Each structure stands twice: as C-alpha cells, then as structure tokens.
PDB file of C-alpha atoms in Angstrom:
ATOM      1  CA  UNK A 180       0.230 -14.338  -9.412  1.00 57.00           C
ATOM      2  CA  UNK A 181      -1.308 -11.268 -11.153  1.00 62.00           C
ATOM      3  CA  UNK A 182       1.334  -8.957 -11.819  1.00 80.00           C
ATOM      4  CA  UNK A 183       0.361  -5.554 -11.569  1.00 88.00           C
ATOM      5  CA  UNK A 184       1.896  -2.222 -13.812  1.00 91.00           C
ATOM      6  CA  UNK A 185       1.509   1.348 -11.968  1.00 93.00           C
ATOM      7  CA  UNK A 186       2.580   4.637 -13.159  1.00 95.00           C
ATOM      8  CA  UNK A 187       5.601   5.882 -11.016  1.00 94.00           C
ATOM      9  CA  UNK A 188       4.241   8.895 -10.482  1.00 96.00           C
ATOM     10  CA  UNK A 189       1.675  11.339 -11.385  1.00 97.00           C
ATOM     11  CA  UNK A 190       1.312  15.330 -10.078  1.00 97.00           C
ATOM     12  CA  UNK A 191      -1.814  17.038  -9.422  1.00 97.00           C
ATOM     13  CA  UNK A 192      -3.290  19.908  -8.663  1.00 97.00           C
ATOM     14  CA  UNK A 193      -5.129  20.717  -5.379  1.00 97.00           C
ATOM     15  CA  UNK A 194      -8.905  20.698  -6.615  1.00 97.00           C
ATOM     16  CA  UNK A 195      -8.506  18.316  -9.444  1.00 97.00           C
ATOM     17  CA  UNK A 196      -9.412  14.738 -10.053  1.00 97.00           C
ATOM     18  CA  UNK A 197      -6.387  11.959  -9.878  1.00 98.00           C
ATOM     19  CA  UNK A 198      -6.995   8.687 -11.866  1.00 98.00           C
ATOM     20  CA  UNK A 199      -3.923   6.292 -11.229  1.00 97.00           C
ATOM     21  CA  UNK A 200      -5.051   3.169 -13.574  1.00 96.00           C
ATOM     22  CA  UNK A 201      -2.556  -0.368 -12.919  1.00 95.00           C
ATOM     23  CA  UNK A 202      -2.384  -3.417 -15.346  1.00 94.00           C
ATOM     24  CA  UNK A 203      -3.010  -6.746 -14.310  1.00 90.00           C
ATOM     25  CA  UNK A 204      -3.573  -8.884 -18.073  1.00 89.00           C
ATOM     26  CA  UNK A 205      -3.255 -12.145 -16.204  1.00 86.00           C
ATOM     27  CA  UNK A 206      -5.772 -11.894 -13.237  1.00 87.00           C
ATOM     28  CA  UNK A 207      -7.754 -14.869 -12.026  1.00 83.00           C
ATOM     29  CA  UNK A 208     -11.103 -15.569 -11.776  1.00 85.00           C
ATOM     30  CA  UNK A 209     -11.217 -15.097  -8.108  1.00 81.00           C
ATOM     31  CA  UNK A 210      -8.915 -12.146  -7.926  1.00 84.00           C
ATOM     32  CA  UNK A 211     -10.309  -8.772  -6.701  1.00 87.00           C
ATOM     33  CA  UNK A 212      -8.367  -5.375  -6.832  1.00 91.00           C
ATOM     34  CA  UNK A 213      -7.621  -3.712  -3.412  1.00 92.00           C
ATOM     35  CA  UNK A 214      -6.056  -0.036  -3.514  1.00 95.00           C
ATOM     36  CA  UNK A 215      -3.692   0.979  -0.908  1.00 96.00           C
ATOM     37  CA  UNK A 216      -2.422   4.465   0.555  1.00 97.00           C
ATOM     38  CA  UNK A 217       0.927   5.115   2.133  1.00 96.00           C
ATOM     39  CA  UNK A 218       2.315   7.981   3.989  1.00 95.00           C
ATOM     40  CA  UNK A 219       6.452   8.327   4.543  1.00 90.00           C
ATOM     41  CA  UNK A 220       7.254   6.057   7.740  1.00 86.00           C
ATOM     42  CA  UNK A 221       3.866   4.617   7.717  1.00 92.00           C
ATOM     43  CA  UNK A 222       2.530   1.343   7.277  1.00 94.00           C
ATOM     44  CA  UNK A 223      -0.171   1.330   3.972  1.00 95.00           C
ATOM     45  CA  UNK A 224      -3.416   2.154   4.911  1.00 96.00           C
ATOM     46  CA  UNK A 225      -6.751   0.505   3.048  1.00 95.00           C
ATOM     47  CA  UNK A 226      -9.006   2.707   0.632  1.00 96.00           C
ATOM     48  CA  UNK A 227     -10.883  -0.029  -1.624  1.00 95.00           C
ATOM     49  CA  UNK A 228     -11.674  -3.027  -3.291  1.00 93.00           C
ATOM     50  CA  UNK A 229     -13.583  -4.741  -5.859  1.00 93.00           C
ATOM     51  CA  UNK A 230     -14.046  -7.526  -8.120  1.00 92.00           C
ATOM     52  CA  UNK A 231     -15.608  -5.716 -11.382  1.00 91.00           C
ATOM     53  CA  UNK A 232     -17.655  -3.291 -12.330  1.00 91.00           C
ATOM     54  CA  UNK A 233     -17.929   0.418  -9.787  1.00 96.00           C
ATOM     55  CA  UNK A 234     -16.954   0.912  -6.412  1.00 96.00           C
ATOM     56  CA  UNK A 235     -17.585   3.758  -4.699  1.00 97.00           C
ATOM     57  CA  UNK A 236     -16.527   5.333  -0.756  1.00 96.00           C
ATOM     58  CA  UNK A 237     -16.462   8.077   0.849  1.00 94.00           C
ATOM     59  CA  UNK A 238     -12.894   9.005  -0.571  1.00 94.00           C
ATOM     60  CA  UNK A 239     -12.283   6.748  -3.595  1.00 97.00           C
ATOM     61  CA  UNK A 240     -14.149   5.077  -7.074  1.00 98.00           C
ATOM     62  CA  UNK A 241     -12.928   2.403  -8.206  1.00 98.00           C
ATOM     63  CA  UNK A 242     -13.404   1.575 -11.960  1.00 97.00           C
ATOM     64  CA  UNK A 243     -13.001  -2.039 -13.448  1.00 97.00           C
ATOM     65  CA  UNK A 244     -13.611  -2.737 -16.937  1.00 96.00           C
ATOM     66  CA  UNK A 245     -15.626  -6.129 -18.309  1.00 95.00           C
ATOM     67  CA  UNK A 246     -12.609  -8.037 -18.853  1.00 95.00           C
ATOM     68  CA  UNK A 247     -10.732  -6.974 -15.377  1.00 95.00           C
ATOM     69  CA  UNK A 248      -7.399  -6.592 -16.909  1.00 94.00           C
ATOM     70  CA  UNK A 249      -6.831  -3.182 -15.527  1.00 95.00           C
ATOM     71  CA  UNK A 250      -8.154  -1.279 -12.622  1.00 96.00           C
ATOM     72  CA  UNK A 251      -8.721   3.041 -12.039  1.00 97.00           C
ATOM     73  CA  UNK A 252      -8.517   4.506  -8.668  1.00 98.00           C
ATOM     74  CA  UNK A 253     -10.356   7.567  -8.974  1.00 98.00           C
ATOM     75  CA  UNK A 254      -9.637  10.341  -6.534  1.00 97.00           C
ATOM     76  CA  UNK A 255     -12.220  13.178  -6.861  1.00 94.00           C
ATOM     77  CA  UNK A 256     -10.787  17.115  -5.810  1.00 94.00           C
ATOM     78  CA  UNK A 257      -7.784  15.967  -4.325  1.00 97.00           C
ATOM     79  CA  UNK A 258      -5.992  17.701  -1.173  1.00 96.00           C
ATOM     80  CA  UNK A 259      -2.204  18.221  -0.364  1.00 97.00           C
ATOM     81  CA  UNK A 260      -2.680  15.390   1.970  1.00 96.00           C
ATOM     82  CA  UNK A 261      -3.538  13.216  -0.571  1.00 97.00           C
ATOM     83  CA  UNK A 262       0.332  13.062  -1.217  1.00 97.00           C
ATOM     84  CA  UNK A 263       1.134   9.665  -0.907  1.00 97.00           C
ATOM     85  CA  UNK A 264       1.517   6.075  -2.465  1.00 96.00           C
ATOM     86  CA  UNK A 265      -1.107   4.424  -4.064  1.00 97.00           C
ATOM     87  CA  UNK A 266      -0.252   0.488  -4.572  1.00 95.00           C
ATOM     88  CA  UNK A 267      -2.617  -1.480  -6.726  1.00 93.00           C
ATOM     89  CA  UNK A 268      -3.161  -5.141  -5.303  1.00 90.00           C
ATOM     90  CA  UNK A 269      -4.297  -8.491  -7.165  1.00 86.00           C
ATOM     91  CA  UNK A 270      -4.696 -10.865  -5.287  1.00 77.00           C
ATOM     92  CA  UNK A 271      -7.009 -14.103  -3.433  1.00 56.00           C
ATOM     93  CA  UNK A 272      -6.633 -16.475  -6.156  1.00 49.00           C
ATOM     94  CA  UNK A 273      -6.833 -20.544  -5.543  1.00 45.00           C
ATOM     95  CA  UNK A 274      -3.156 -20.619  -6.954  1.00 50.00           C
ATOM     96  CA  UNK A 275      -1.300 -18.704  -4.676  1.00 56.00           C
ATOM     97  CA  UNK A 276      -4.626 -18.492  -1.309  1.00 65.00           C
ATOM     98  CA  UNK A 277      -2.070 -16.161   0.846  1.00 78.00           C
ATOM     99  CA  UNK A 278       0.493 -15.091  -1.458  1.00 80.00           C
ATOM    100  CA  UNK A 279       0.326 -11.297  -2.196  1.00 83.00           C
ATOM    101  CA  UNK A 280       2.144  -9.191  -4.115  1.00 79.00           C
ATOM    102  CA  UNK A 281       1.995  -5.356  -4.478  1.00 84.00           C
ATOM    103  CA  UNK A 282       3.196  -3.159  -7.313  1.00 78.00           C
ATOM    104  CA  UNK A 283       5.977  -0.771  -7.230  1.00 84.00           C
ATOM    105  CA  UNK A 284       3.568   1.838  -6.543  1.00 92.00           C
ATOM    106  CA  UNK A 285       2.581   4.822  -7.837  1.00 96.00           C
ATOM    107  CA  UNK A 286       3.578   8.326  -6.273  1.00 96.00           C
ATOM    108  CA  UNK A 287       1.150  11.052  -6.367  1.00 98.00           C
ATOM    109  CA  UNK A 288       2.226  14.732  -5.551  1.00 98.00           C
ATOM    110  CA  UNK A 289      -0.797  17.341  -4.811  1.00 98.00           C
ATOM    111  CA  UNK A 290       0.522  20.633  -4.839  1.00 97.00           C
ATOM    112  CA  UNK A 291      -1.667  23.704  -4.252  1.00 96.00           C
TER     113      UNK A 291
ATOM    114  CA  UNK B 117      -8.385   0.074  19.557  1.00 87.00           C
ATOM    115  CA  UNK B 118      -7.710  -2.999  16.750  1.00 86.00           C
ATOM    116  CA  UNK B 119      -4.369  -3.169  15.427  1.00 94.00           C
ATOM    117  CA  UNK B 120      -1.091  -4.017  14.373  1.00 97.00           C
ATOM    118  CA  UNK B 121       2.129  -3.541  16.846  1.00 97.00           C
ATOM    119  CA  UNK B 122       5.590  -4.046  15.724  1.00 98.00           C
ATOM    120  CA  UNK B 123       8.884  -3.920  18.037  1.00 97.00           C
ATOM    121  CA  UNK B 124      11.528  -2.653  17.811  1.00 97.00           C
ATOM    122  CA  UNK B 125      10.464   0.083  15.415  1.00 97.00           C
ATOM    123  CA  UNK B 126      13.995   0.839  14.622  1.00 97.00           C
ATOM    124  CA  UNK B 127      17.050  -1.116  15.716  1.00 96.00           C
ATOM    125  CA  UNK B 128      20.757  -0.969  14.466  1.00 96.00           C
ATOM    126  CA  UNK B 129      22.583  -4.205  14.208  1.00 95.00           C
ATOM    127  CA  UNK B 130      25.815  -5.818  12.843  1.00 96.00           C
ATOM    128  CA  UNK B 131      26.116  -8.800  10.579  1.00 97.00           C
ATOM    129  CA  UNK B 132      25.801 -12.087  12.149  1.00 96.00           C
ATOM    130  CA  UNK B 133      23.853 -11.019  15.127  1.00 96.00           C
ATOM    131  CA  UNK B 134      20.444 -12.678  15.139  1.00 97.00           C
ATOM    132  CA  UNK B 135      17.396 -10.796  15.621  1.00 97.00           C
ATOM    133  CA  UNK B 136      13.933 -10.987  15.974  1.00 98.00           C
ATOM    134  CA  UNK B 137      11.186  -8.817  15.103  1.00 98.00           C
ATOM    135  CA  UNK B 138       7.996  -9.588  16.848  1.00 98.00           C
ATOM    136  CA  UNK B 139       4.188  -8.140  15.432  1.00 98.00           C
ATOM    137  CA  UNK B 140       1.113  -8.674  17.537  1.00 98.00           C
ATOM    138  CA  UNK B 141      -2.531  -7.958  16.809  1.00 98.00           C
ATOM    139  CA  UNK B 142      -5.584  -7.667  18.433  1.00 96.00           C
ATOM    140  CA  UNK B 143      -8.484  -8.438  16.165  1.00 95.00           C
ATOM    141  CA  UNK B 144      -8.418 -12.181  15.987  1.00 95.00           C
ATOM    142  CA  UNK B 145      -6.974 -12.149  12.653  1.00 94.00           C
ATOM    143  CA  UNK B 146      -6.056 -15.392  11.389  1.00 92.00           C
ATOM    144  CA  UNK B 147      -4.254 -14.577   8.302  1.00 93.00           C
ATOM    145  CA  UNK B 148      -0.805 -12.405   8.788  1.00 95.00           C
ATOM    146  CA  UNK B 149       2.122 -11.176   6.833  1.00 95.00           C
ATOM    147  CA  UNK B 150       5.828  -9.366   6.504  1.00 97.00           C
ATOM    148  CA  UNK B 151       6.653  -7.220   4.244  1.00 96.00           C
ATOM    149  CA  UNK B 152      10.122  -5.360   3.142  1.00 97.00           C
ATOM    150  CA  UNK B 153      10.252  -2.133   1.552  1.00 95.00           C
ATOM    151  CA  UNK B 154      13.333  -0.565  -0.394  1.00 93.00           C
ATOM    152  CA  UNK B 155      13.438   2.203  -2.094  1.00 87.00           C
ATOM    153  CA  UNK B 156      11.930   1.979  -5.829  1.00 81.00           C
ATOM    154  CA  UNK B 157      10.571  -1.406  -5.440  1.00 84.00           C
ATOM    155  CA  UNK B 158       7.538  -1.492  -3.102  1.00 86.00           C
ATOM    156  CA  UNK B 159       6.295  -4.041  -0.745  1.00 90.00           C
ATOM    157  CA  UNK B 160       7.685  -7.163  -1.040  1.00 92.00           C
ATOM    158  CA  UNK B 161       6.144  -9.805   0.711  1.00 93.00           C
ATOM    159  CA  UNK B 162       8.529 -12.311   2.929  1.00 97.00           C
ATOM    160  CA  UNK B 163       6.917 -14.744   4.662  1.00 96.00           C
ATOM    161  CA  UNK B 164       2.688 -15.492   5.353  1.00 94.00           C
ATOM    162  CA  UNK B 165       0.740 -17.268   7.593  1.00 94.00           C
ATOM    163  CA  UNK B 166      -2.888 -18.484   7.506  1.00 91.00           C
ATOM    164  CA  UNK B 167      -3.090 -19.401  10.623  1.00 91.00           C
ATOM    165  CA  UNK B 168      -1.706 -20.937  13.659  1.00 94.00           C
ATOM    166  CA  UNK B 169       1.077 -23.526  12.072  1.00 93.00           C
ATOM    167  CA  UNK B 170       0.625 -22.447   8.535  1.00 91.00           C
ATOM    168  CA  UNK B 171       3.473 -20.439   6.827  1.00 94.00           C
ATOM    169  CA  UNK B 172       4.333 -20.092   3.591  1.00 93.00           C
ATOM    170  CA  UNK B 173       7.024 -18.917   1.646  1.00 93.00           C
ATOM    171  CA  UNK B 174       6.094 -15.162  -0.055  1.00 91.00           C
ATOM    172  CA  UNK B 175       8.792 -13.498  -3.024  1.00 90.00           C
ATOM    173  CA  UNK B 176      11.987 -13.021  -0.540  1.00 95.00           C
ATOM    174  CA  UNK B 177      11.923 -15.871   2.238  1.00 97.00           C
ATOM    175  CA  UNK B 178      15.816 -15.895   2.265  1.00 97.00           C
ATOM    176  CA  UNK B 179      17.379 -14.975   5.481  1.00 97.00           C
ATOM    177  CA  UNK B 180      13.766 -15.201   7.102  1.00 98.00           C
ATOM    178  CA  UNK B 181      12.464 -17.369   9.302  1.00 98.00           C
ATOM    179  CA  UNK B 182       8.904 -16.934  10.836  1.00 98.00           C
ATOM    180  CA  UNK B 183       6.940 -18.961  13.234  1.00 96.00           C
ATOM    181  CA  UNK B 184       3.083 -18.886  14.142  1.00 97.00           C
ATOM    182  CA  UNK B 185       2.634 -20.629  17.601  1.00 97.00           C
ATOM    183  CA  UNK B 186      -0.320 -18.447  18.459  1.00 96.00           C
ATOM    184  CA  UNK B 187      -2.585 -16.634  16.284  1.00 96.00           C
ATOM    185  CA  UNK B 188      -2.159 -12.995  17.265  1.00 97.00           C
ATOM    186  CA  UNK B 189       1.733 -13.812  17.379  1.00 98.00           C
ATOM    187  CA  UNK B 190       3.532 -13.549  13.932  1.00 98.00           C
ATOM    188  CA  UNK B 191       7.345 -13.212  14.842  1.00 98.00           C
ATOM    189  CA  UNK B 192      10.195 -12.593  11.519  1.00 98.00           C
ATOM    190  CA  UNK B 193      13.971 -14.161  12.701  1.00 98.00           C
ATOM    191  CA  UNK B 194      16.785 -12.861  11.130  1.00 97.00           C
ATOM    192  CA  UNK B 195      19.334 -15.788  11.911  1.00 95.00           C
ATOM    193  CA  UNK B 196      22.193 -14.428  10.205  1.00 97.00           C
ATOM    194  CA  UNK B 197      21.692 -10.590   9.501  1.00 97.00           C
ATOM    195  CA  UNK B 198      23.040  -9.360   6.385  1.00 97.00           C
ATOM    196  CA  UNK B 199      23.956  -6.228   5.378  1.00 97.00           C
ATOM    197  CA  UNK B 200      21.496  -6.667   2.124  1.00 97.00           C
ATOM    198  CA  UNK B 201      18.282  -6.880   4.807  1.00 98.00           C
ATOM    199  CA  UNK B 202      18.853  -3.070   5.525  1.00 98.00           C
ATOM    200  CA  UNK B 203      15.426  -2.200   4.948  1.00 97.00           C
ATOM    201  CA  UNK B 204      12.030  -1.035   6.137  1.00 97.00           C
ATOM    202  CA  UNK B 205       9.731  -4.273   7.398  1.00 98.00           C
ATOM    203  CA  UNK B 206       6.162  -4.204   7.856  1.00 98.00           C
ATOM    204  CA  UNK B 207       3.734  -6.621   9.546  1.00 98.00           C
ATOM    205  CA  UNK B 208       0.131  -6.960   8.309  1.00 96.00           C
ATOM    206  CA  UNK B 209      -3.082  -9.157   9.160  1.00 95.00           C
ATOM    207  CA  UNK B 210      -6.449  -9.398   7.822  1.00 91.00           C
ATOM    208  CA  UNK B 211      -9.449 -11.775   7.975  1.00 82.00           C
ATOM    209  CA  UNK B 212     -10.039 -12.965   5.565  1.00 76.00           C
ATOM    210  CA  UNK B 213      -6.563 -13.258   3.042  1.00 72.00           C
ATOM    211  CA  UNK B 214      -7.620 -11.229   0.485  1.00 73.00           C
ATOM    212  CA  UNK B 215      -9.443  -8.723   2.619  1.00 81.00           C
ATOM    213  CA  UNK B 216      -8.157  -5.194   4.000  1.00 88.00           C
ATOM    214  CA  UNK B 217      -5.007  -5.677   5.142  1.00 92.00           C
ATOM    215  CA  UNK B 218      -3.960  -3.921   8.439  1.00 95.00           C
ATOM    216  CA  UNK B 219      -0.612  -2.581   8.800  1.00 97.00           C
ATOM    217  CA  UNK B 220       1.606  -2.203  11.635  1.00 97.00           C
ATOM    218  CA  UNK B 221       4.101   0.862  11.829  1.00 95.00           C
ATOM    219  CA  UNK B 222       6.839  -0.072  10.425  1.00 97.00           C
ATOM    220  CA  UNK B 223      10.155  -1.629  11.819  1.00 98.00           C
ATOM    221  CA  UNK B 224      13.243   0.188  10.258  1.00 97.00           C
ATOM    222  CA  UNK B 225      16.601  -2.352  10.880  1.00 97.00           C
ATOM    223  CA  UNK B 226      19.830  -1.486   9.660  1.00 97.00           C
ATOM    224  CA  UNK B 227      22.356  -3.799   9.528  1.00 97.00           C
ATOM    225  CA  UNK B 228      26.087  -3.044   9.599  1.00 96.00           C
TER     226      UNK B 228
END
C-alpha cells in the first residue's frame, strides 16, 4: 500500500487559497488520489480524484505532478466552513484491490 | 435518498459483552467497508468486503468479525469487547473499490 504523508494542520484565512499537498513516493501504477472532507461527528465526505495531471470541480483542483509521488488539494477563497479534515487517499492497486488506507489527516482552520 | 445507515450511533457497553454494529445501504454498492477513528491517527480501516461472501482483512481486524450475507448488509461483531475498541466506527461503500466512498454517520461505542 501507498503510504501517504499530510501536514497536521494548516490555518487560513477566510478569502485565501489553502493548498494541503500529501506524499505518496511508493504509489502504483493503478493508484489514483481521492481527497476527502470531514466535519466533527461526521462521516468523510468525497471532494475529488485523479490519476495525474489537473482536476478540477466546482469546490476543489487537484494537482498531480508527472511522476505522481505527491498530490495538492487546492482550495480557492476558502470559507469558515471549510474547517475541517482533509485526508489524502492512495489507493485501487492490483496488490491490495480493496484494501484502503487513509492518512492521519490534515486539519485546516479558516478563521475570518 | 442513497446512502449509508449505521445503528446504534452511540452505545455504551462493558467488556465481554458482544455487540454488533449493523450498516445498510441503498445504492447497490457492492464493495463496503469499516473504519475506526481515534484521536490523532485517522481512519483506520478494519475489515472490507467486495461483495457478497468476500471479506478481507484491512490494518486492525483484531477483535472484528464481519460477515456479508447480502450485499447491502455489511454487519462489524465485536465478540469480546475490549476496553481498547473505545472508538468512533464508520461504515462506507462505493462502486467501484477505488471510487467515492460513501460514509455512514458514524457509530460512537464505548466500552467499559
């Protein structure tokens, strides 16, 4: 499995830009990246995924470089309700089909 | 409305006393998960299942035991509750495995 590195946490700004970037030197061919959002006493909620290059919704980029060994959740003019967890995910390989496992997360703090 | 339901969300036990935590969903997922959380170190995953009669061990099987009889079924059995399985568990399913995973609430067990 692709172990993953996150900051612990990072504080913001209301307004500003977060970029929360996680490690993963030994990802697989067939690995993507999935990003992940929790609130306190809620399950983690989806925000994006993606095997290389750009990825972009309607709340989140996600940045890959050429040799996929880290990833960068961008979060453009954050809010205070962007104050959450952000876990970085590796994962869908042919080693471990099934087995996933998260990071320790990173905790973001918006404050106005 | 797709989703995840777990029950009980919160339930206070003593050692010894087995237990079982059930998680349903609704969108003909076929892949499914559990998940602990403690503070400072994330999800960890427990058990998986890739469909109906397929587990597989995750990064903390011990003290679990799951079962997969039918596929929007995905039940976690404590046999022997321990104090040390005080924590906050979380179902999840997706389609495919390395897809977005859908969470359920959150089932917060305490064991004395």
């Amino acid at each position: 499995l692709a172990k993953t590195t996150q900051p612990i946490s990072m504080d913001s700004y209301e307004g500003q830009e977060v970029n929360i970037t996680c490690s993963h030197n030994n990802i697989a061919t067939n690995d993507y990246i999935t990003w992940y959002q929790q609130f306190p006493s809620q399950g983690p909620r989806f925000i994006i995924q993606g095997y290389k290059t750009k990825v972009t919704n309607e709340v989140a980029s996600l940045f890959i470089p050429a040799d996929r060994k880290s990833s960068t959740l961008s979060l453009p003019r954050v809010s205070l309700s962007d104050t959450a967890v952000y876990y970085c995910l590796v994962g869908l390989t042919t080693d471990s089909w099934g087995k996933l496992q998260f990071g320790a997360g990173t905790q973001v703090v918006v404050t106005p | 409305e797709a989703q995840v339901t777990q029950n009980p969300r919160y339930l206070i036990t003593v050692t010894g006393k087995k237990l079982t935590v059930t998680c349903s969903q609704n969108m003909n997922h076929e892949y499914m998960s559990w998940y602990r959380q403690d503070p400072g170190l994330g999800l960890r995953q427990i058990y998986y299942s890739m469909n109906v009669e397929v587990t597989d061990k995750g990064d903390v099987p011990e003290g679990y035991k799951v079962s997969r009889k039918e596929k929007r079924n995905f039940p976690l059995i404590l046999e022997s509750p321990s104090p040390n399985q005080t924590s906050l568990y979380f179902c999840a399913s997706s389609f495919p495995p390395g897809g977005e995973l859908f969470f359920g609430e959150g089932s917060r067990l305490t064991v004395l």
